[in-house]
Tab-separated table of C-alpha atoms and ligand atoms in Angstrom:
chain	number	residue	atom	x	y	z
A	1	MET	CA	11.763	-18.599	7.201
A	2	THR	CA	10.938	-16.281	4.384
A	3	GLU	CA	14.224	-17.324	2.628
A	4	THR	CA	12.425	-20.099	1.123
A	5	LEU	CA	9.701	-17.973	-0.537
A	6	TRP	CA	11.860	-17.331	-3.529
A	7	PRO	CA	15.442	-17.213	-4.720
A	8	ASP	CA	17.352	-13.872	-4.884
A	9	THR	CA	16.829	-13.769	-8.595
A	10	VAL	CA	12.870	-13.891	-8.493
A	11	SER	CA	11.110	-11.634	-10.843
A	12	VAL	CA	8.614	-9.092	-9.668
A	13	ALA	CA	5.906	-11.091	-11.464
A	14	ASP	CA	6.646	-14.314	-9.700
A	15	ALA	CA	7.397	-12.888	-6.254
A	16	THR	CA	3.863	-10.827	-6.634
A	17	SER	CA	2.208	-14.175	-7.369
A	18	VAL	CA	3.664	-15.840	-4.219
A	19	ALA	CA	2.820	-12.629	-2.192
A	20	THR	CA	-0.707	-12.490	-3.456
A	21	THR	CA	-1.387	-16.309	-3.008
A	22	LEU	CA	-0.132	-16.479	0.563
A	23	THR	CA	-1.459	-13.108	1.862
A	24	ASP	CA	-4.820	-13.726	0.318
A	25	ALA	CA	-5.057	-17.052	1.955
A	26	LEU	CA	-4.267	-15.552	5.362
A	27	ILE	CA	-6.686	-12.783	4.895
A	28	GLU	CA	-9.398	-15.523	3.910
A	29	ARG	CA	-8.649	-17.359	7.096
A	30	LEU	CA	-8.762	-14.170	9.300
A	31	LEU	CA	-11.943	-12.893	7.691
A	32	VAL	CA	-13.936	-16.278	8.273
A	33	MET	CA	-17.635	-15.606	7.882
A	34	PRO	CA	-19.464	-15.657	11.245
A	35	PRO	CA	-22.870	-17.357	11.507
A	36	GLY	CA	-24.860	-14.235	12.711
A	37	LEU	CA	-26.484	-11.250	11.089
A	38	GLU	CA	-23.036	-9.550	11.277
A	39	ALA	CA	-21.892	-11.776	8.373
A	40	ARG	CA	-22.922	-8.998	6.098
A	41	VAL	CA	-19.941	-6.779	7.139
A	42	TYR	CA	-17.555	-9.730	6.815
A	43	GLU	CA	-18.869	-10.429	3.270
A	44	ALA	CA	-18.148	-6.716	2.343
A	45	MET	CA	-14.808	-6.958	4.051
A	46	ARG	CA	-13.731	-10.059	1.983
A	47	TYR	CA	-15.293	-8.480	-1.123
A	48	SER	CA	-12.916	-5.559	-0.925
A	49	ALA	CA	-9.650	-6.935	0.786
A	50	LEU	CA	-9.671	-9.940	-1.634
A	51	ALA	CA	-10.575	-8.242	-4.796
A	52	PRO	CA	-7.744	-8.296	-7.306
A	53	GLY	CA	-5.268	-5.613	-6.622
A	54	LYS	CA	-1.499	-5.628	-7.196
A	55	ARG	CA	-0.694	-6.413	-3.436
A	56	LEU	CA	2.333	-4.201	-3.680
A	57	ARG	CA	2.513	-3.440	0.016
A	58	PRO	CA	2.470	-7.325	0.889
A	59	LEU	CA	5.150	-7.782	-1.342
A	60	LEU	CA	7.279	-4.992	0.001
A	61	VAL	CA	6.767	-6.314	3.457
A	62	LEU	CA	7.903	-9.938	2.342
A	63	ALA	CA	10.636	-8.589	0.398
A	64	GLY	CA	12.051	-6.452	3.429
A	65	ALA	CA	11.366	-9.266	5.860
A	66	ARG	CA	13.483	-11.695	3.705
A	67	LEU	CA	16.513	-9.454	4.091
A	68	PHE	CA	16.549	-10.077	7.709
A	69	GLY	CA	15.464	-13.878	7.842
A	70	VAL	CA	12.136	-13.109	9.353
A	71	ALA	CA	9.879	-16.062	10.040
A	72	GLN	CA	7.260	-16.432	7.147
A	73	LEU	CA	4.264	-16.334	9.342
A	74	SER	CA	5.359	-13.060	11.041
A	75	ALA	CA	5.963	-11.343	7.714
A	76	LEU	CA	2.496	-12.628	6.497
A	77	GLN	CA	0.701	-11.372	9.456
A	78	VAL	CA	2.066	-7.962	8.788
A	79	ALA	CA	1.512	-8.191	5.038
A	80	ALA	CA	-2.171	-9.207	5.776
A	81	ALA	CA	-2.705	-6.366	8.219
A	82	ILE	CA	-1.281	-3.664	5.953
A	83	GLU	CA	-3.341	-5.006	2.865
A	84	MET	CA	-6.525	-4.522	5.254
A	85	VAL	CA	-5.506	-1.070	6.077
A	86	HIS	CA	-4.998	-0.371	2.310
A	87	ALA	CA	-8.451	-1.991	1.540
A	88	TYR	CA	-10.184	-0.055	4.096
A	89	SER	CA	-8.623	3.434	2.594
A	90	LEU	CA	-9.877	2.334	-0.917
A	91	ILE	CA	-13.367	1.556	0.343
A	92	HIS	CA	-13.547	5.026	2.199
A	93	ASP	CA	-11.956	6.932	-0.588
A	94	ASP	CA	-14.595	5.490	-3.150
A	95	LEU	CA	-17.623	6.762	-0.769
A	96	PRO	CA	-19.877	9.634	-2.117
A	97	ALA	CA	-18.560	11.811	0.432
A	98	MET	CA	-15.004	11.478	-0.947
A	99	ASP	CA	-14.200	10.427	-4.599
A	100	ASN	CA	-17.770	9.076	-5.515
A	101	SER	CA	-16.265	6.323	-7.504
A	102	ASP	CA	-18.304	3.331	-8.986
A	103	LEU	CA	-15.243	1.250	-10.183
A	104	ARG	CA	-12.460	-0.413	-8.046
A	105	ARG	CA	-10.054	-3.103	-8.866
A	106	GLY	CA	-12.244	-3.748	-11.980
A	107	ARG	CA	-15.460	-4.359	-9.908
A	108	PRO	CA	-18.172	-2.185	-8.500
A	109	THR	CA	-17.113	-0.381	-5.392
A	110	CYS	CA	-17.786	-1.733	-1.995
A	111	HIS	CA	-20.722	0.715	-1.581
A	112	LYS	CA	-22.216	-0.005	-4.954
A	113	ARG	CA	-22.073	-3.569	-4.511
A	114	PHE	CA	-23.637	-3.311	-0.834
A	115	ASP	CA	-24.736	0.089	0.368
A	116	GLU	CA	-22.980	3.247	1.909
A	117	ALA	CA	-23.439	2.113	5.607
A	118	THR	CA	-22.117	-1.321	4.931
A	119	ALA	CA	-19.141	0.091	3.125
A	120	VAL	CA	-18.407	2.474	6.011
A	121	LEU	CA	-18.548	-0.482	8.419
A	122	ALA	CA	-16.350	-2.797	6.105
A	123	GLY	CA	-13.772	-0.152	6.080
A	124	ASP	CA	-13.871	0.301	10.019
A	125	GLY	CA	-13.908	-3.447	10.456
A	126	LEU	CA	-10.700	-3.860	8.075
A	127	LEU	CA	-8.967	-0.951	9.780
A	128	THR	CA	-9.558	-2.409	13.347
A	129	MET	CA	-8.827	-6.055	12.428
A	130	ALA	CA	-5.426	-4.897	10.990
A	131	PHE	CA	-4.359	-3.966	14.669
A	132	GLU	CA	-5.799	-7.173	16.073
A	133	VAL	CA	-3.600	-9.102	13.590
A	134	LEU	CA	-0.559	-7.127	14.516
A	135	ALA	CA	-1.168	-7.519	18.278
A	136	HIS	CA	-1.450	-11.311	17.850
A	137	PRO	CA	1.202	-13.525	19.169
A	138	ASP	CA	1.423	-15.222	15.624
A	139	THR	CA	2.893	-11.726	14.459
A	140	HIS	CA	6.033	-11.992	16.873
A	141	GLY	CA	6.828	-13.696	20.028
A	142	ASP	CA	8.211	-10.507	21.533
A	143	PRO	CA	5.253	-8.240	22.890
A	144	ALA	CA	7.798	-5.184	22.375
A	145	VAL	CA	7.925	-5.911	18.702
A	146	ARG	CA	4.240	-6.250	18.389
A	147	CYS	CA	3.860	-2.954	20.167
A	148	GLU	CA	6.158	-1.240	17.855
A	149	LEU	CA	4.413	-2.624	14.714
A	150	VAL	CA	1.178	-1.383	16.247
A	151	SER	CA	2.525	2.081	16.862
A	152	ALA	CA	4.263	2.339	13.353
A	153	LEU	CA	1.214	1.372	11.581
A	154	ALA	CA	-1.057	3.457	13.503
A	155	THR	CA	1.425	6.446	12.861
A	156	ALA	CA	1.585	5.845	9.146
A	157	ALA	CA	-2.242	5.465	8.773
A	158	GLY	CA	-3.399	8.212	11.204
A	159	GLY	CA	-3.671	11.959	11.108
A	160	GLY	CA	-0.043	12.628	10.431
A	161	GLY	CA	0.043	9.957	7.704
A	162	MET	CA	-2.617	8.744	5.429
A	163	VAL	CA	-5.704	10.183	6.963
A	164	GLY	CA	-4.197	13.398	7.156
A	165	GLY	CA	-2.947	13.241	3.626
A	166	GLN	CA	-6.445	12.480	2.465
A	167	MET	CA	-7.827	15.359	4.385
A	168	ILE	CA	-5.282	17.777	2.418
A	169	ASP	CA	-6.257	15.976	-0.778
A	170	LEU	CA	-9.931	16.977	-0.169
A	171	ILE	CA	-8.991	20.446	0.508
A	172	ALA	CA	-6.918	20.529	-2.671
A	173	GLU	CA	-10.089	20.322	-4.640
A	174	ARG	CA	-10.967	23.825	-3.532
A	175	GLN	CA	-7.564	25.457	-2.875
A	176	PRO	CA	-4.547	25.305	-5.239
A	177	LEU	CA	-1.426	23.684	-3.878
A	178	ASP	CA	2.119	24.185	-4.950
A	179	ILE	CA	4.690	21.398	-5.691
A	180	ALA	CA	5.998	21.452	-2.039
A	181	ALA	CA	2.639	21.136	-0.650
A	182	ILE	CA	1.501	18.329	-2.984
A	183	THR	CA	4.700	16.529	-2.181
A	184	ARG	CA	3.987	16.699	1.374
A	185	LEU	CA	0.272	15.439	0.965
A	186	GLN	CA	1.400	12.547	-1.380
A	187	ARG	CA	4.066	11.580	1.245
A	188	MET	CA	1.420	11.513	3.781
A	189	LYS	CA	-1.511	10.027	1.816
A	190	THR	CA	0.375	7.186	0.028
A	191	GLY	CA	4.127	7.335	1.028
A	192	ALA	CA	3.575	6.717	4.803
A	193	LEU	CA	1.844	3.389	4.329
A	194	ILE	CA	4.385	2.487	1.736
A	195	ALA	CA	7.177	3.361	4.133
A	196	PHE	CA	5.660	1.191	6.788
A	197	ALA	CA	5.600	-1.737	4.465
A	198	CYS	CA	9.385	-1.247	3.647
A	199	GLU	CA	10.419	-0.850	7.212
A	200	ALA	CA	8.160	-3.557	8.775
A	201	GLY	CA	10.845	-6.427	8.096
A	202	ALA	CA	13.382	-4.470	9.943
A	203	ILE	CA	11.058	-4.046	12.895
A	204	LEU	CA	10.288	-7.706	12.969
A	205	GLY	CA	14.023	-8.597	12.674
A	206	LYS	CA	14.942	-6.108	15.449
A	207	THR	CA	17.585	-4.826	12.984
A	208	ALA	CA	20.340	-2.299	13.671
A	209	SER	CA	19.464	1.341	12.645
A	210	GLU	CA	21.738	1.536	9.564
A	211	SER	CA	19.543	-0.944	7.629
A	212	ARG	CA	16.341	0.890	8.706
A	213	ILE	CA	17.790	4.298	7.690
A	214	ALA	CA	18.431	2.662	4.294
A	215	LEU	CA	15.022	1.139	3.865
A	216	ARG	CA	13.359	4.351	5.087
A	217	GLY	CA	15.395	6.210	2.239
A	218	TYR	CA	14.191	3.702	-0.179
A	219	ALA	CA	10.676	3.924	0.730
A	220	HIS	CA	10.786	7.788	0.835
A	221	ASP	CA	11.786	8.001	-2.854
A	222	LEU	CA	9.839	4.848	-3.941
A	223	GLY	CA	6.429	6.269	-2.453
A	224	LEU	CA	6.640	9.583	-4.402
A	225	ALA	CA	7.699	7.823	-7.577
A	226	PHE	CA	4.613	5.490	-7.082
A	227	GLN	CA	2.452	8.538	-6.837
A	228	ILE	CA	3.751	10.351	-9.896
A	229	ALA	CA	3.311	6.801	-11.738
A	230	ASP	CA	-0.243	7.055	-10.428
A	231	ASP	CA	-0.951	10.617	-11.631
A	232	LEU	CA	0.617	9.462	-15.010
A	233	LEU	CA	-1.886	6.723	-15.199
A	234	ASP	CA	-4.706	9.148	-14.316
A	235	VAL	CA	-3.722	11.051	-17.490
A	236	GLU	CA	-2.488	8.471	-19.940
A	237	GLY	CA	-4.053	5.087	-18.558
A	238	SER	CA	-7.321	3.559	-19.349
A	239	ALA	CA	-10.190	2.375	-16.896
A	240	ALA	CA	-9.586	-1.183	-18.409
A	241	GLU	CA	-6.076	-1.323	-17.377
A	242	THR	CA	-6.363	0.318	-13.927
A	243	GLY	CA	-9.717	-0.980	-12.895
A	244	LYS	CA	-10.732	2.389	-11.698
A	245	PRO	CA	-11.880	5.533	-13.444
A	246	VAL	CA	-9.349	7.628	-14.959
A	247	GLY	CA	-9.102	11.569	-15.415
A	248	ALA	CA	-10.618	12.124	-12.161
A	249	ASP	CA	-8.044	14.570	-10.862
A	250	ALA	CA	-8.391	16.794	-13.979
A	251	ALA	CA	-12.064	16.495	-13.764
A	252	ALA	CA	-11.873	17.732	-10.014
A	253	GLY	CA	-9.492	20.388	-11.035
A	254	LYS	CA	-6.895	18.960	-8.666
A	255	ALA	CA	-3.360	20.087	-8.896
A	256	THR	CA	-1.117	16.906	-9.324
A	257	PHE	CA	2.678	16.296	-10.110
A	258	VAL	CA	1.539	16.017	-13.724
A	259	SER	CA	-0.664	19.100	-13.928
A	260	ILE	CA	2.144	21.178	-12.529
A	261	LEU	CA	5.309	19.585	-13.970
A	262	GLY	CA	3.749	18.212	-17.280
A	263	VAL	CA	3.962	14.671	-18.490
A	264	GLU	CA	7.632	14.608	-19.524
A	265	ARG	CA	9.062	16.187	-16.539
A	266	ALA	CA	6.844	14.106	-14.260
A	267	ARG	CA	8.104	11.005	-15.890
A	268	ALA	CA	11.771	12.112	-15.767
A	269	GLN	CA	11.260	12.987	-11.999
A	270	ALA	CA	9.843	9.386	-11.263
A	271	GLY	CA	12.835	7.954	-13.086
A	272	LEU	CA	15.198	10.071	-10.998
A	273	LEU	CA	13.328	8.939	-7.836
A	274	VAL	CA	13.643	5.247	-8.706
A	275	ASP	CA	17.427	5.713	-9.208
A	276	GLN	CA	17.784	7.430	-5.900
A	277	ALA	CA	15.579	4.740	-4.274
A	278	VAL	CA	17.759	1.942	-5.576
A	279	ASP	CA	20.818	3.806	-4.333
A	280	HIS	CA	19.810	3.357	-0.711
A	281	LEU	CA	19.792	-0.322	-1.158
A	282	ASP	CA	23.495	-0.756	-1.731
A	283	LEU	CA	24.520	-2.185	1.732
A	284	PHE	CA	22.024	-5.035	1.151
A	285	GLU	CA	23.879	-5.956	-1.992
A	286	GLN	CA	22.555	-8.717	-4.237
A	287	ARG	CA	19.892	-9.644	-1.521
A	288	ALA	CA	17.914	-6.443	-2.229
A	289	GLU	CA	17.638	-7.288	-5.984
A	290	LEU	CA	13.904	-7.792	-5.709
A	291	LEU	CA	13.359	-4.454	-4.050
A	292	ARG	CA	15.403	-2.656	-6.860
A	293	GLN	CA	13.197	-4.334	-9.454
A	294	VAL	CA	10.099	-3.430	-7.512
A	295	ALA	CA	11.163	0.135	-7.733
A	296	ARG	CA	11.439	-0.037	-11.529
A	297	PHE	CA	8.078	-1.808	-11.785
A	298	VAL	CA	6.403	0.690	-9.709
A	299	VAL	CA	7.078	3.627	-12.358
A	300	ASN	CA	6.515	1.372	-15.440
A	301	ARG	CA	3.295	-0.401	-14.474
A	302	ARG	CA	0.004	0.126	-16.468
A	303	ALA	CA	-2.371	-0.664	-13.381
B	401	GRG	C1	-10.137	7.338	3.220
B	401	GRG	C2	-8.383	7.648	5.075
B	401	GRG	C3	-8.602	7.458	3.629
B	401	GRG	C4	-7.608	7.518	2.889
B	401	GRG	C5	-7.513	7.255	1.401
B	401	GRG	C6	-4.945	5.705	-0.403
B	401	GRG	C7	-6.101	6.659	-0.251
B	401	GRG	C8	-6.145	7.514	0.795
B	401	GRG	C9	-6.878	6.846	-1.453
B	401	GRG	C10	-6.630	6.093	-2.659
B	401	GRG	C11	-6.758	7.164	-3.839
B	401	GRG	C12	-5.673	6.967	-4.656
B	401	GRG	C13	-6.056	6.442	-6.008
B	401	GRG	C14	-4.362	7.246	-4.277
B	401	GRG	C15	-3.256	7.292	-5.196
B	401	GRG	C16	-2.319	6.009	-4.912
B	401	GRG	C17	-2.981	4.849	-4.483
B	401	GRG	C18	-3.143	4.462	-3.020
B	401	GRG	C19	-3.437	4.027	-5.413
B	401	GRG	C20	-4.181	2.590	-5.087
B	401	GRG	O1	-3.130	1.914	-4.674
B	401	GRG	P1	-2.643	0.646	-5.637
B	401	GRG	O2	-2.438	0.966	-6.836
B	401	GRG	O3	-4.113	-0.160	-5.507
B	401	GRG	O4	-1.580	-0.149	-4.891
B	401	GRG	P2	-4.306	-1.753	-5.776
B	401	GRG	O5	-5.726	-1.844	-6.168
B	401	GRG	O6	-3.508	-2.258	-6.770
B	401	GRG	O7	-4.124	-2.279	-4.347
């Protein structure tokens, strides 16, 4: 059971360390290198999915699953699947056709380390494998639960979620967006996947709607706070801290929360969102302390 992963009073750093070790071990196992020529795409998938990132989404899955006493393997399967989708999105986002970025997670991007075609395939491979993992009986004994997870992740990652948000983000380079449009874009681009991570434990635990609504509210505010923090890092952070180029949004002339609100108001808004996120967790009492700490970590992070 996930209860044994860490005590209620665990720090974000210690829980992240556990989440990273266990999720990466499972991804290593799922992405075992085949003997044939297709091994190259597996090498690229492993290169990106196992690169040092924060593993925020796996941490949210495990922390949420723990609230409902979900089996550890079930939660880890979902953690691995969502990190695969996240890694795919970063690989494709870095391609010359999109952000054309050379640095990710402190390393050369996938297309720089391999080549563009391999990077496209590595992203495709990770995206499709995520659904193979969710559909596997190890994820849950009940096929209806597996089906719900597949559907929820597809909705979060697809045209009405991350992919749609990325489309609007590309359009935003040539067309100014107001704050409402930027909020919608970010809720789709980054918020939807974070929301899936927060709700997955409730799906696995076949939980009553009140808990799910609370987690959805938490995720809604957390996702936006996360994005504002990301915008602030793009202005105030360094490549050494974030492991990716900074200043990219301003260079592309893209409107962000920070360019519209200014640094101080954006920071204040992120703080308000975190307070709101935390308020949604009251019904879980002390058991949600880690999720409260994660929300505070998200806005104070330097990477
Ligand atoms: C290509 C379909 C497609 C989507 C790309 C997520 C995304 C959409 C692009 C990433 C660009 C970006 C910097 C978005 C801002 C928020 C974000 C997702 C940052 C990266 O996530 P972290 O900070 O990364 O959790 P690590 O490396 O720590 O996992």
